[in-house]
PDB file of C-alpha atoms and ligand atoms in Angstrom:
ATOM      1  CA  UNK D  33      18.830  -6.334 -20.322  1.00 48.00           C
ATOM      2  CA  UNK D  34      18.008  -5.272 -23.988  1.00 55.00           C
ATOM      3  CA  UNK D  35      15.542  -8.080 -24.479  1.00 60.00           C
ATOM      4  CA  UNK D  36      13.289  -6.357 -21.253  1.00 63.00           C
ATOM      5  CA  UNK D  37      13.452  -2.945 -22.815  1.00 64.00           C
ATOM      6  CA  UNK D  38       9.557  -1.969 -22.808  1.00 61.00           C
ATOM      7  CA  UNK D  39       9.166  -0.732 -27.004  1.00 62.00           C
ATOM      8  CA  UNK D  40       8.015   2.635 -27.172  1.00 62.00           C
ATOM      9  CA  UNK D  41       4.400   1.933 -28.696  1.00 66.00           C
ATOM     10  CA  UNK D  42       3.887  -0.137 -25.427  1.00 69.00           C
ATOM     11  CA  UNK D  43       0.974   1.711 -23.550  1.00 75.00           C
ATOM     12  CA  UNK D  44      -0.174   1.011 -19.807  1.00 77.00           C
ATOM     13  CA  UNK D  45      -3.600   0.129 -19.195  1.00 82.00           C
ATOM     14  CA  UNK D  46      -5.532  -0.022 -16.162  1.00 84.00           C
ATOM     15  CA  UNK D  47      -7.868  -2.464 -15.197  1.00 88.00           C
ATOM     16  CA  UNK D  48     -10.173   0.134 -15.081  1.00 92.00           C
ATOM     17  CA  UNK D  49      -9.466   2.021 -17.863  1.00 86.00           C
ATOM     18  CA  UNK D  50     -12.502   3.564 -19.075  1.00 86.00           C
ATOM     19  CA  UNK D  51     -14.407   3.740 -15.832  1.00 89.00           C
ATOM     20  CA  UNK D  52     -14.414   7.688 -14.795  1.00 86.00           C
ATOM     21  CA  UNK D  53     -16.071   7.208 -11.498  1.00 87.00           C
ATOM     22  CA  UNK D  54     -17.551  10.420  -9.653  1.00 88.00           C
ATOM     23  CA  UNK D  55     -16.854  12.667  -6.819  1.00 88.00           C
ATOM     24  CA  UNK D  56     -16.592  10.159  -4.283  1.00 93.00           C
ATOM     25  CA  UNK D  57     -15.161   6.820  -5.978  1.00 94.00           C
ATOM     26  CA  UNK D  58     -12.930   7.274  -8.652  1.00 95.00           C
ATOM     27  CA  UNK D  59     -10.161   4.762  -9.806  1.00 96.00           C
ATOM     28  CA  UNK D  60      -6.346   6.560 -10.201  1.00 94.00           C
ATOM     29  CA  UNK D  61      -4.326   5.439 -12.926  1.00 90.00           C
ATOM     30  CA  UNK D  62      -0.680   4.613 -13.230  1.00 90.00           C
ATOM     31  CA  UNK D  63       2.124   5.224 -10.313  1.00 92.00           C
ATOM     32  CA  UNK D  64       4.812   3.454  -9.095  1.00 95.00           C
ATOM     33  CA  UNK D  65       5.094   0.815  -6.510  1.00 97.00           C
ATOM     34  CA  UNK D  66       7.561  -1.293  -4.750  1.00 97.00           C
ATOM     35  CA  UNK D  67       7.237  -4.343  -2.696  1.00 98.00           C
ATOM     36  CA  UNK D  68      10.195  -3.617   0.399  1.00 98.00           C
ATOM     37  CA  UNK D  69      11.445  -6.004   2.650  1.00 97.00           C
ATOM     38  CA  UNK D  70      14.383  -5.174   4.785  1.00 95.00           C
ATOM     39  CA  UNK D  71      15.611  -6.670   7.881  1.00 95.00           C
ATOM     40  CA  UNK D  72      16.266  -4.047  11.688  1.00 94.00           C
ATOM     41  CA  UNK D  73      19.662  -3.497  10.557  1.00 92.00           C
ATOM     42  CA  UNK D  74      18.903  -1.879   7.272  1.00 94.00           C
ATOM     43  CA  UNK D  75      16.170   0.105   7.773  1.00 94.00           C
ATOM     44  CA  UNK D  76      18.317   3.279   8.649  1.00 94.00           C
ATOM     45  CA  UNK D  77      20.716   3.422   5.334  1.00 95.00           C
ATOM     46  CA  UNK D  78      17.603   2.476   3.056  1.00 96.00           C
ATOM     47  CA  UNK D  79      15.229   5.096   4.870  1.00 96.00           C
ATOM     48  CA  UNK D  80      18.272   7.586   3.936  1.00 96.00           C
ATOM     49  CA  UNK D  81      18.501   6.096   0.469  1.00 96.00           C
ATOM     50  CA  UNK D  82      14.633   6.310  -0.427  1.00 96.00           C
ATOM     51  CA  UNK D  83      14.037   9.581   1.312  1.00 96.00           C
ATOM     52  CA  UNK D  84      10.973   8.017   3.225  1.00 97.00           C
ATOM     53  CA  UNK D  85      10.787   7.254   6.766  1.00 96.00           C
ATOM     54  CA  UNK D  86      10.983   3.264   7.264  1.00 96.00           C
ATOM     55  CA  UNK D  87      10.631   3.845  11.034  1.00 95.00           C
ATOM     56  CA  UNK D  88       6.773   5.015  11.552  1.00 94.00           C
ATOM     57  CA  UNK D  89       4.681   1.931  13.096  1.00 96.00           C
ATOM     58  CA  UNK D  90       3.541  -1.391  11.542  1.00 97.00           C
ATOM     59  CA  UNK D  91       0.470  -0.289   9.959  1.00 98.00           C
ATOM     60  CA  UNK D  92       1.111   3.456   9.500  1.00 98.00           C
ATOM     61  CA  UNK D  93       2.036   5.552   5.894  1.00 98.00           C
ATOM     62  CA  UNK D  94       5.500   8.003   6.030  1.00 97.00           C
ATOM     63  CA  UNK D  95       4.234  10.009   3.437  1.00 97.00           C
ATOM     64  CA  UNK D  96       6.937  12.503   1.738  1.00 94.00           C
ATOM     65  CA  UNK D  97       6.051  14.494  -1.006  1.00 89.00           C
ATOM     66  CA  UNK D  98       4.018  12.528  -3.451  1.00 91.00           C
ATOM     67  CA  UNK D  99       5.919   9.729  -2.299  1.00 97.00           C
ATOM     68  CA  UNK D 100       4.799   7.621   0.776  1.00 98.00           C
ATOM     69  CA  UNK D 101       6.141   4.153   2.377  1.00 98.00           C
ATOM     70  CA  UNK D 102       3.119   2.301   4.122  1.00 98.00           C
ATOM     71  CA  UNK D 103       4.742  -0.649   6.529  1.00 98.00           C
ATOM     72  CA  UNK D 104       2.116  -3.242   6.078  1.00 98.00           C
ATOM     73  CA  UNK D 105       4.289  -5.665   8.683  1.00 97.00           C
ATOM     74  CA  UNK D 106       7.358  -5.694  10.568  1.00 97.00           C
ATOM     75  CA  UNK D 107       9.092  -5.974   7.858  1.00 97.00           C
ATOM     76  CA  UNK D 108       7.371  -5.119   4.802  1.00 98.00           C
ATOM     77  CA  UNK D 109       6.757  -1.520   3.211  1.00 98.00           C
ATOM     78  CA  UNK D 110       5.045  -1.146  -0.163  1.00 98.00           C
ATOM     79  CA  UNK D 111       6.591   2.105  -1.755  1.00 98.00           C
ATOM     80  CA  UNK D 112       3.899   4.208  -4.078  1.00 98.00           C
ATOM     81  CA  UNK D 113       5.879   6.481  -5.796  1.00 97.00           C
ATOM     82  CA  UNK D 114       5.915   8.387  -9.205  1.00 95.00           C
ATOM     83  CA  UNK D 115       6.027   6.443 -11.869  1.00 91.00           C
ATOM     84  CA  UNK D 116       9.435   7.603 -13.896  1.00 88.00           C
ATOM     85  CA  UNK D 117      11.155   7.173 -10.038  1.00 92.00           C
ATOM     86  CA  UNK D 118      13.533   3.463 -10.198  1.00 92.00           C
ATOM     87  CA  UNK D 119      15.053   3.225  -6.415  1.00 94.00           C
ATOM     88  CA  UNK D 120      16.745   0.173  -6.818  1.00 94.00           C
ATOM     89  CA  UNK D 121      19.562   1.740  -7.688  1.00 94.00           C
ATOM     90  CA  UNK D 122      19.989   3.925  -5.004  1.00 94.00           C
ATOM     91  CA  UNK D 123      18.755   1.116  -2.634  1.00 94.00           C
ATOM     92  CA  UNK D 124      21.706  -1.019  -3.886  1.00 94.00           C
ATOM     93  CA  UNK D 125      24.122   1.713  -3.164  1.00 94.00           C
ATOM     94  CA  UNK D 126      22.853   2.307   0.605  1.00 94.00           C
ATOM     95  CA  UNK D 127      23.450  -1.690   1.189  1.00 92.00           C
ATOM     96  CA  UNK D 128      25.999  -2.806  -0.408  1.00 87.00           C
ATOM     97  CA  UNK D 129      25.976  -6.878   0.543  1.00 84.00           C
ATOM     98  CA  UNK D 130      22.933  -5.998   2.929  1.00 82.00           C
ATOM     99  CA  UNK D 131      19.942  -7.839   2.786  1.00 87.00           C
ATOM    100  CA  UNK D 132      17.026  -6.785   1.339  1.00 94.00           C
ATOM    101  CA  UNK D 133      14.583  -7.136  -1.174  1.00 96.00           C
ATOM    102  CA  UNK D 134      13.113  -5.194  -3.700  1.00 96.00           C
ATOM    103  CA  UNK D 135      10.441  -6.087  -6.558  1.00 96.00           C
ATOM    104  CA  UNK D 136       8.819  -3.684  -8.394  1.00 96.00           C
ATOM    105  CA  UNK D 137       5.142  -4.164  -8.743  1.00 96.00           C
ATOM    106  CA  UNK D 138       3.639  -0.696 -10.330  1.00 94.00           C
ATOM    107  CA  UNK D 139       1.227  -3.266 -12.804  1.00 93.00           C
ATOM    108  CA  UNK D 140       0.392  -5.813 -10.209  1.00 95.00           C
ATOM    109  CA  UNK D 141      -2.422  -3.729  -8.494  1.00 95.00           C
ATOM    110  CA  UNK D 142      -3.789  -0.382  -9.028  1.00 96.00           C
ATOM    111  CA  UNK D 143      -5.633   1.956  -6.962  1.00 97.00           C
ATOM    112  CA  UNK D 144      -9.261   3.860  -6.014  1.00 97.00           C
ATOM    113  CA  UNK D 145      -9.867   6.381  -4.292  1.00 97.00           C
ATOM    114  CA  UNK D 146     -13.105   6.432  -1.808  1.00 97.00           C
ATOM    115  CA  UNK D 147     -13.853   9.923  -0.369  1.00 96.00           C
ATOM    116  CA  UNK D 148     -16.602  11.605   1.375  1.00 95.00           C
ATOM    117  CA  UNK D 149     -18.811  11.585   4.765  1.00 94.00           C
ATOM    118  CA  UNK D 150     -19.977   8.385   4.191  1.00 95.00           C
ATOM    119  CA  UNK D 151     -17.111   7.010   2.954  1.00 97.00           C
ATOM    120  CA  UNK D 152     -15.991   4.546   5.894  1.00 97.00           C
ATOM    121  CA  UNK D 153     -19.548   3.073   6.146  1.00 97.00           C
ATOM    122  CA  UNK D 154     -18.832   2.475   2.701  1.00 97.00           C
ATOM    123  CA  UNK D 155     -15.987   0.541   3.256  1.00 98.00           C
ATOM    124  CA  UNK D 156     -17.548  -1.424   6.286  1.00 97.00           C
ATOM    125  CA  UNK D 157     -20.117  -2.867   3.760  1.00 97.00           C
ATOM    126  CA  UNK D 158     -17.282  -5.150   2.653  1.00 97.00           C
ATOM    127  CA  UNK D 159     -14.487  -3.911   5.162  1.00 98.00           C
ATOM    128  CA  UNK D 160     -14.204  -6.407   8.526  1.00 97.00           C
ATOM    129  CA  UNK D 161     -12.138  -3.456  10.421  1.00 98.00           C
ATOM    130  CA  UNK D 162     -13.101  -1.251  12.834  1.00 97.00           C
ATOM    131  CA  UNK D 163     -12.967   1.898  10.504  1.00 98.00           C
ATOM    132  CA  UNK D 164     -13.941   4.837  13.565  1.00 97.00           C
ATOM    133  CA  UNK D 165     -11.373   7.456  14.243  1.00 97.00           C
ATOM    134  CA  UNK D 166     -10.447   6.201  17.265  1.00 97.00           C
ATOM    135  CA  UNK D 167      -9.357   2.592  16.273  1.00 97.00           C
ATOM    136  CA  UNK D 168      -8.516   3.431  12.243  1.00 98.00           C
ATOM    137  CA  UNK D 169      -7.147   7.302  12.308  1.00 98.00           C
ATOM    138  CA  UNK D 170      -5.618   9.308   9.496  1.00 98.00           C
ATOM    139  CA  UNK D 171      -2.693   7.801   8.022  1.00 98.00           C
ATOM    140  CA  UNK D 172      -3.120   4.271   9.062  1.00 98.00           C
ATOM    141  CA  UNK D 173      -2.710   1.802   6.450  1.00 98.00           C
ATOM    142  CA  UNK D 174      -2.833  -1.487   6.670  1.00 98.00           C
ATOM    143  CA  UNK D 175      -3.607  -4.849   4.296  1.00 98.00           C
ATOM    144  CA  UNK D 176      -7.110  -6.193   4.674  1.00 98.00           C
ATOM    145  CA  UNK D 177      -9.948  -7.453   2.902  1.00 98.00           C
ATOM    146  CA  UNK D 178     -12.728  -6.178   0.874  1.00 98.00           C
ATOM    147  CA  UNK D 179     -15.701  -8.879   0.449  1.00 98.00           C
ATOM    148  CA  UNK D 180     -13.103 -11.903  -1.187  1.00 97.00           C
ATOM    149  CA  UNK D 181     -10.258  -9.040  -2.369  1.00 98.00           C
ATOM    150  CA  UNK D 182      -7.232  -8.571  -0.761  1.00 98.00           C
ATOM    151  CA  UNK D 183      -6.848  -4.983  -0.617  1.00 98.00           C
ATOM    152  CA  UNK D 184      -4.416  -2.270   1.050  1.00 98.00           C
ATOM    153  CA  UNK D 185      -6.211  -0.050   3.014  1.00 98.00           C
ATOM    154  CA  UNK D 186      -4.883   3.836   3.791  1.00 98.00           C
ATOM    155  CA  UNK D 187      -6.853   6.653   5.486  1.00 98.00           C
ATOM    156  CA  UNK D 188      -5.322   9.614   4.011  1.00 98.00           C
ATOM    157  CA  UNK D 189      -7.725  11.791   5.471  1.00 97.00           C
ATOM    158  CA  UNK D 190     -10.999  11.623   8.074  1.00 97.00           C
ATOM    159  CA  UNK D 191     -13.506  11.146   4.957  1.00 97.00           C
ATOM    160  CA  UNK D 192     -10.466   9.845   2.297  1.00 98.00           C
ATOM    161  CA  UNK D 193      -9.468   6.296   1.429  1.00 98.00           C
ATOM    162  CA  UNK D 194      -7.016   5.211  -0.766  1.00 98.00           C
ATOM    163  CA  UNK D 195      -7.591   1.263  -1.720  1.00 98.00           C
ATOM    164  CA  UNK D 196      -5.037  -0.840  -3.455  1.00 98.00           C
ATOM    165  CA  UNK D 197      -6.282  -3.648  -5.693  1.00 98.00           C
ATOM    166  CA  UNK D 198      -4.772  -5.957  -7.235  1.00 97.00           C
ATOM    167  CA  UNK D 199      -5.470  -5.996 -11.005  1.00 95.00           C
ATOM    168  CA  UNK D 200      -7.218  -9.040 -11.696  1.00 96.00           C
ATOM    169  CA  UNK D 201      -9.656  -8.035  -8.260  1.00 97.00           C
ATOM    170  CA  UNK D 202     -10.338  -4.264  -9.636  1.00 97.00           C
ATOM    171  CA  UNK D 203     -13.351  -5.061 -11.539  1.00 96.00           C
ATOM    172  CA  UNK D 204     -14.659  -6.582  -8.865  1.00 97.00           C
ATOM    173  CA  UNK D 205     -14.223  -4.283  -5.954  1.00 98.00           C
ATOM    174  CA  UNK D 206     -14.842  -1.864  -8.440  1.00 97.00           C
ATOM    175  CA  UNK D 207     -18.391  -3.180  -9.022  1.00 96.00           C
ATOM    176  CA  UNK D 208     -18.878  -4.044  -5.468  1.00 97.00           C
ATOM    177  CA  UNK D 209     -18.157   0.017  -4.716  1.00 96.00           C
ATOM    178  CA  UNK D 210     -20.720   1.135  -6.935  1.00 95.00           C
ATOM    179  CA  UNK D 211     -23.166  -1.485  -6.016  1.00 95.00           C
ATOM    180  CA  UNK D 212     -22.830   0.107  -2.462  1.00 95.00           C
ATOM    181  CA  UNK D 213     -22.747   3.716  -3.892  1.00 93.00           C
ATOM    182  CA  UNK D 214     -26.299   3.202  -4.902  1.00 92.00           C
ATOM    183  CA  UNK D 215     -27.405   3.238  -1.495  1.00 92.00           C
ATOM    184  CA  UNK D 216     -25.752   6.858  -0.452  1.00 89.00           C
ATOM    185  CA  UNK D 217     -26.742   8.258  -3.785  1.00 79.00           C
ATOM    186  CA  UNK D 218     -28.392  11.690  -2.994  1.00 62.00           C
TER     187      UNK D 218
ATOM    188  CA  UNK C 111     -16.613 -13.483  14.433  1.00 82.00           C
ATOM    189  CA  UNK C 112     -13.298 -13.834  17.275  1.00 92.00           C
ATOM    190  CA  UNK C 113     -11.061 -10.942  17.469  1.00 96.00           C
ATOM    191  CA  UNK C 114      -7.686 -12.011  17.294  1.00 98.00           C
ATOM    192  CA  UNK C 115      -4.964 -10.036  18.459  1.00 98.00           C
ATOM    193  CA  UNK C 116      -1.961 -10.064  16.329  1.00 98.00           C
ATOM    194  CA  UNK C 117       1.236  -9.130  18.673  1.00 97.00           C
ATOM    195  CA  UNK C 118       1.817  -6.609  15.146  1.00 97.00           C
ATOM    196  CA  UNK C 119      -1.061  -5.559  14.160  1.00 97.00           C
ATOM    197  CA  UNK C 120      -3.176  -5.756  17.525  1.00 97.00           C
ATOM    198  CA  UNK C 121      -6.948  -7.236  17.787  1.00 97.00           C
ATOM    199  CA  UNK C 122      -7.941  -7.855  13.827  1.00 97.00           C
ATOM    200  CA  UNK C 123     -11.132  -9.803  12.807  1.00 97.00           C
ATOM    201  CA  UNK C 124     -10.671 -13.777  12.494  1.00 97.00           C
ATOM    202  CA  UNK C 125     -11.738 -13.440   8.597  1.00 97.00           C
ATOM    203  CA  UNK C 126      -7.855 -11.700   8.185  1.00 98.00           C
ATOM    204  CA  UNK C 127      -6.281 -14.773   9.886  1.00 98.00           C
ATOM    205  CA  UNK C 128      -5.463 -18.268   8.709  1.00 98.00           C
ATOM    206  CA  UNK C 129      -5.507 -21.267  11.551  1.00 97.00           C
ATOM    207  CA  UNK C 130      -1.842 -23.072  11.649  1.00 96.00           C
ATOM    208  CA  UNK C 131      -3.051 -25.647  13.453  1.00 96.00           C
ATOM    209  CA  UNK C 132      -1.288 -26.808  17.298  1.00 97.00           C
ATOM    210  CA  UNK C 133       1.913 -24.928  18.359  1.00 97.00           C
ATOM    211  CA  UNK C 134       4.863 -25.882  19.466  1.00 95.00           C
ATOM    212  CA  UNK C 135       4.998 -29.372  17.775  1.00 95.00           C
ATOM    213  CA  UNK C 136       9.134 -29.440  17.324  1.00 93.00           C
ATOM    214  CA  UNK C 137      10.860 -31.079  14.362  1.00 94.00           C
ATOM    215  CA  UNK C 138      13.332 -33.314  15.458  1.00 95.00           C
ATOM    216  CA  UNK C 139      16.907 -31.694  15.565  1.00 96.00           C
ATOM    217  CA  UNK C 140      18.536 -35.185  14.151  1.00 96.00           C
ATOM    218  CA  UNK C 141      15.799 -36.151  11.808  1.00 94.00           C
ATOM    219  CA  UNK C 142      17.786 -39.300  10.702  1.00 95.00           C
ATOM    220  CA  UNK C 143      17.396 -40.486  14.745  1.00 96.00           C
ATOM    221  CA  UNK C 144      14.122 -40.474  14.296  1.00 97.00           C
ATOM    222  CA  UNK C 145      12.204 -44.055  13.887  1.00 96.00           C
ATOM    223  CA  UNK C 146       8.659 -45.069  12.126  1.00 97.00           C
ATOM    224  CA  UNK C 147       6.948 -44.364  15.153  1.00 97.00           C
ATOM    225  CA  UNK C 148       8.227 -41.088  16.049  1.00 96.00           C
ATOM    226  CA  UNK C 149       7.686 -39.698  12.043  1.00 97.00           C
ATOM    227  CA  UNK C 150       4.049 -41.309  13.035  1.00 97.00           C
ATOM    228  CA  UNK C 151       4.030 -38.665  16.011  1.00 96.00           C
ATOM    229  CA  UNK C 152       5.533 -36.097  14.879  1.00 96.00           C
ATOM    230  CA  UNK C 153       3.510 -35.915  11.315  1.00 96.00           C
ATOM    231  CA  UNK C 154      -0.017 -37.032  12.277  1.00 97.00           C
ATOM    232  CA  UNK C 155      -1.118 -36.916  16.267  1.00 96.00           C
ATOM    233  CA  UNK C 156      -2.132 -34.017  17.610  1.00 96.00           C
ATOM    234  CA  UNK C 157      -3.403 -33.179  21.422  1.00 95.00           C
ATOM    235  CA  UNK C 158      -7.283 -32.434  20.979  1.00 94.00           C
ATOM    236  CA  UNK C 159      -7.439 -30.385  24.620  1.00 96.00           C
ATOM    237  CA  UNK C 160     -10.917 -29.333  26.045  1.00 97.00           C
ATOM    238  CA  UNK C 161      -9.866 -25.969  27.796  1.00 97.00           C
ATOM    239  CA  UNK C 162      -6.374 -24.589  27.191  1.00 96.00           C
ATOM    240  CA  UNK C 163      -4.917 -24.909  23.907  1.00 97.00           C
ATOM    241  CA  UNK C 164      -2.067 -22.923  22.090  1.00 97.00           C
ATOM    242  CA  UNK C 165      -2.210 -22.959  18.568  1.00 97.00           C
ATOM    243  CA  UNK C 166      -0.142 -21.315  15.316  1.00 97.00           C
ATOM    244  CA  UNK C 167      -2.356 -18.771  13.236  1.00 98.00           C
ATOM    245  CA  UNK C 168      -1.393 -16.701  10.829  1.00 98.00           C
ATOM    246  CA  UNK C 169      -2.685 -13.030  10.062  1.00 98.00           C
ATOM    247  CA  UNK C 170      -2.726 -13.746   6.024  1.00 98.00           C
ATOM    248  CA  UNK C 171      -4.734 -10.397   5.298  1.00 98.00           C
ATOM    249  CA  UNK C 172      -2.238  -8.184   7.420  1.00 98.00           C
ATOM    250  CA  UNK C 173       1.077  -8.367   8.304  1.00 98.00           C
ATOM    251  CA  UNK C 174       1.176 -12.009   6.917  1.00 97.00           C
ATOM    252  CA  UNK C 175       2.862 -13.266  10.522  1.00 97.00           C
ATOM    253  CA  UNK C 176       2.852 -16.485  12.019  1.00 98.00           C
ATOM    254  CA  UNK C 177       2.180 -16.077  15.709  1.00 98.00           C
ATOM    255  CA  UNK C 178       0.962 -18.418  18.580  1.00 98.00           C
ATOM    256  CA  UNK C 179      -2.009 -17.942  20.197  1.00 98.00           C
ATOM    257  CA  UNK C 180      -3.479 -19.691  23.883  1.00 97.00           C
ATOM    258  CA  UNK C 181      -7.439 -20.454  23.458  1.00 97.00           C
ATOM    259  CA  UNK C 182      -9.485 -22.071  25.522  1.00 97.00           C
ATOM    260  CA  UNK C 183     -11.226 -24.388  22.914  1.00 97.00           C
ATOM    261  CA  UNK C 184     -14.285 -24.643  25.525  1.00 97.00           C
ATOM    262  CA  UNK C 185     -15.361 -21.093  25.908  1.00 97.00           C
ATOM    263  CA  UNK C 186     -13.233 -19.739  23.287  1.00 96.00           C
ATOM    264  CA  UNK C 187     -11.230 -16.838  25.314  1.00 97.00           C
ATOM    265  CA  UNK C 188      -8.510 -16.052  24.134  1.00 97.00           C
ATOM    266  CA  UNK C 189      -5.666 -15.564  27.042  1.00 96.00           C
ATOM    267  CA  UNK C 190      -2.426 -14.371  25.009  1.00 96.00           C
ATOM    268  CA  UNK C 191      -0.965 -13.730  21.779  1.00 97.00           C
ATOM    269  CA  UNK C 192       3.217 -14.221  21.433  1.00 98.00           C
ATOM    270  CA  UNK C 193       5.470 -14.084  18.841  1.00 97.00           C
ATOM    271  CA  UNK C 194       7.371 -17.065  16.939  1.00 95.00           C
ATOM    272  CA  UNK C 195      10.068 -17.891  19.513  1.00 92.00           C
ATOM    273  CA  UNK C 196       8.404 -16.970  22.351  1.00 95.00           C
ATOM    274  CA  UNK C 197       8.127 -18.906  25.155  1.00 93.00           C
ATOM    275  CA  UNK C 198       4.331 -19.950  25.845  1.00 91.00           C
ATOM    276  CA  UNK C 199       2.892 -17.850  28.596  1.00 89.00           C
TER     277      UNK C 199
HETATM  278 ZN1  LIG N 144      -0.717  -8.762  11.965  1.00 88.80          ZN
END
């Protein structure tokens, strides 16, 4: 594995490094995230392993201090975790010759946060879901789009989104937010 | 814009899904049984129904599932959603 070793003058870099944002869009740097797919029969032993509950609903974040598992299907979780945290080997241990699949993809996407009152009708500019209370409540998450992006969707809170974008889309959704912004500026 | 309800995910916009074309069309368990005619059916003819039809979609921006789904391709209601491996209601 030496040849994979990341050298120590290697720096990470956003997509949207160098965009600050303001109070109510603002992009979030680094983290840690894991694609997670794990048939019925291992759910229980990796759940124990990760420290996360694999259980909630399809569509719905386990969060767990800092760390949350948001099951995007019925049998998919993406993991965002901090970034020094490397489950795989604990994930191995809880399965030994069980099925499963981990791949970590902390670079492929990267995240923005969307908060305040008029955050969801924010969203909806671009967003196809039903975003009220009722149909989209706190701590649903769930894969979507936004305009042509593929995005993760998660309602941390009633006025707080958490989108994540895949790299190469950033800039765009990025642009697309602000373009929208303009209209709730006060 | 239909609503399409994923048996995951529940009633999603049709902009998340992808169309899999008809359901139910069965590859044939021996394929080396199978004759020109029969590849001919089996690859390219499909039923074109006015009124009930069920059909393979996929919810691409969501759960990423295949599921079948009955439409009536007249009036475009939408009568059930079912999982792969589900008989057809
Ligand atoms: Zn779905």
């Amino acid at each position: 594995m030496d040849n994979l070793a990341i050298p120590p003058a290697a720096m990470r870099r956003s997509s949207l490094s160098g965009q600050e944002g303001g109070p109510t869009c603002r992009p979030i740097a680094g983290g840690g995230r894991f694609s997670l797919r794990l048939p019925p029969a291992s759910r229980q032993p990796a759940a124990l392993a990760l420290g996360l509950d694999l259980e909630a609903n399809i569509n719905r974040a386990a969060v767990s201090g800092g760390r949350a598992a948001l099951r995007l299907g019925p049998d998919e979780w993406l993991l965002l975790l901090p970034e020094a945290e490397a489950p795989a080997a604990a994930l191995a241990g809880a399965l030994p010759g069980g099925l499963y699949a981990l791949t970590e993809i902390s670079h492929r996407q990267t995240a923005i946060v969307l908060e305040g009152g008029a955050a969801a009708d924010r969203l909806n500019a671009g967003c196809p879901l039903d975003l009220d209370l009722a149909a989209f409540p706190v701590g649903m998450a769930t894969r979507t789009l936004f305009f042509k992006a593929e995005i993760v969707l998660w309602r941390q809170s009633e006025t707080c989104f958490h989108l994540e974008v895949w790299r190469s889309f950033a800039p765009y959704v990025w642009e697309l937010l602000g373009v929208i912004g303009r209209e709730y500026a006060s | 814009m239909l609503l399409i309800p994923c048996p995951y995910c529940g009633p999603r916009p049709e902009i998340e899904f992808a169309y899999g074309g008809e359901a139910h069309v069965v590859r044939a368990a021996d394929p080396r049984q199978v004759d020109d005619a029969g590849w001919t059916e089996f690859l390219y003819f499909r039923n074109n129904p006015r009124g009930d039809h069920a059909e393979r979609w996929r919810h691409a921006f969501g759960c990423g599932r295949f599921f079948n789904v009955k439409r009536n391709t007249y009036t475009d209601q939408i009568e059930a959603s079912y999982r792969i491996g589900e008989t057809r209601p």
